[in-house]
Structure formats: C-alpha cells, structure tokens
Amino acid sequence: MEDYGVVVTGVSGRMGQMLVQQVAAHDKLHLCGALERAGHPWIGQDLGLAMGGAALGVMVSDDPLDSFARAHAVIDFTAPAATVAFAELAAQARLVHVIGTTGLSDDDLHKIALAARHSIVVRAGNMSLGVNLLTQVTKRVAAALDADWDIEIVEAHHNRKVDAPSGTALMLGEAAAEGRGVALSDVADRGRDGMTGARKRGDIGFHAIRGGDVVGEHEVIFATQGERIVLKHIASDRALFARGALRAAVWGQGKDPGEYDMLDVLGLK
C-alpha cells in the first residue's frame, strides 16, 4: 500500500492541530513536515511535545523548502499571503497542494492558478461532503427558479474567524449564480446597513454571524411571495474538514497538474 508524506502548515492553529491528529490516524498518509511562521515559539520543538502530547519525531520548522522536498502533499489552512507563497514552492516541488484557506483575493487566485500549471491544486471553501452536496443542490434549485425568488445566504462561525463572508458562503453564492447564468460579482450584496432602499431583484445577499465556538452553519434561502425554500448545513465537528482534506491529498496523487475542487475529489461532477 502506498504511503504518502504530508506537510501540514500552520500546525499551531486549531485546524492545523486537527490535521496532524487525523494524519496520525490515517492508513495512507504520514506526517513528514510541520510548518509555522518564522519566530513562532514552536519552531525547533518536537511537534507532539509542542501540542502537549507524546513526541512525534517531527520538528516544527519555518523552512518550507526543506519540508516540501520530502513530501508528496501539503495541506494548507493558513492565510492568503502564506498560501500564495506555499503554492509557488509546491509547484516547484510538483506536490499536491490542498488549500482550505479562505479570504483569497482575485490576485491571489491568479497566482495560485499559475502555480497549478506545475502542481495539483485542490482548493475548496469547504472540504465536507455535506457542504459540497449542498452546493450542487443550490445550483440546481437556482437554475429552476427565476429572479422572482430572492436568494439570501446566511453563515455563522466562531468569534475568531477573520474573514466574511466565509469561503463556504461564497462557494454557495457562486453555485447559485452559476445556476442562474450570471456572475456573482455582478449580483452579490455583501452587507446592508441603514437606509439601503428596497432589495434589488436578482441580487444574492450574504450575511455573517460571528460568536462563541460555532464550527460552521450555512443556510441558503430562496424566498418569493407566499413561500420559502431553505437549504441548510450544520457542522458540529471540525474533524470533518480535516478528513476531507486528507481525502483530497490522497486523491491528487498521480493526477495531472491543474486546479481541482472537492467536487472532483468526491466524484460529484
């Protein structure tokens, strides 16, 4: 059985530590590198000890070049600037780069697309099976309903999330816009405050809730006169995102360079 080496970036974060735990339990993957930003107090420590457990034999490093040289895949839930830099290095090493980072700008996405000419990039706003099924359903419902049906997307996350709307909410918005045959950038309404006037026909609205330790909740509302359709996904365990990312890391082995998403990984296209 093949065994693939994985580098996890941002290992001190909640998602990073969850990824490390899931890799340790995986039958096809092993941890071969653990990265943190320069100056982080974990640098130079055994990752397991830094996490408060038993030694893992993997030292936390701030040198991605050295880590990537030993790897088959890198799993990256960090920040846009770091992800772009990792994408360039992953392309040089011809790795599978699984990206769960959100808040990426158009320029960031362009740079990642250039990197994907030489690496296998699997990027998704959400790695869960349920959310990706919801995305497909959202697209089909939007295609079946005309603009008399208003579309609103409501998302909720923990109080430490720094970007809004969430990557998943934007993914759902893209699906709804695609279903309607329009560009999301032309119809997105990403915030209302004060005397905004009546809702514009055909817009797709976004609303973000931040509080407590909410893992992730997403709701797509289709509303017209006299009736509403509500599609909803609730995540109660962050491990499901980690498991999806690991599945993508294995799936990407041997694939041709290019950009993929979780719909490709899950065979939903």
mmCIF file of N, CA and C in Angstrom, residues 79-80 93 111 267:
data_model
loop_
_atom_site.group_PDB
_atom_site.id
_atom_site.type_symbol
_atom_site.label_atom_id
_atom_site.label_comp_id
_atom_site.label_asym_id
_atom_site.label_seq_id
_atom_site.Cartn_x
_atom_site.Cartn_y
_atom_site.Cartn_z
ATOM 1 N N ALA A 79 -3.233 31.587 5.812
ATOM 2 C CA ALA A 79 -3.684 32.927 5.417
ATOM 3 C C ALA A 79 -3.316 33.150 3.955
ATOM 4 N N PRO A 80 -4.023 34.054 3.268
ATOM 5 C CA PRO A 80 -3.798 34.223 1.830
ATOM 6 C C PRO A 80 -2.347 34.428 1.412
ATOM 7 N N ALA A 93 8.131 21.900 -6.375
ATOM 8 C CA ALA A 93 8.346 20.525 -5.899
ATOM 9 C C ALA A 93 7.387 19.525 -6.533
ATOM 10 N N LYS A 111 -2.456 33.941 -8.958
ATOM 11 C CA LYS A 111 -1.133 33.377 -8.672
ATOM 12 C C LYS A 111 -1.212 31.879 -8.402
ATOM 13 N N GLY A 267 -16.226 13.007 -6.751
ATOM 14 C CA GLY A 267 -16.877 12.433 -7.929
ATOM 15 C C GLY A 267 -18.277 12.969 -8.154
#
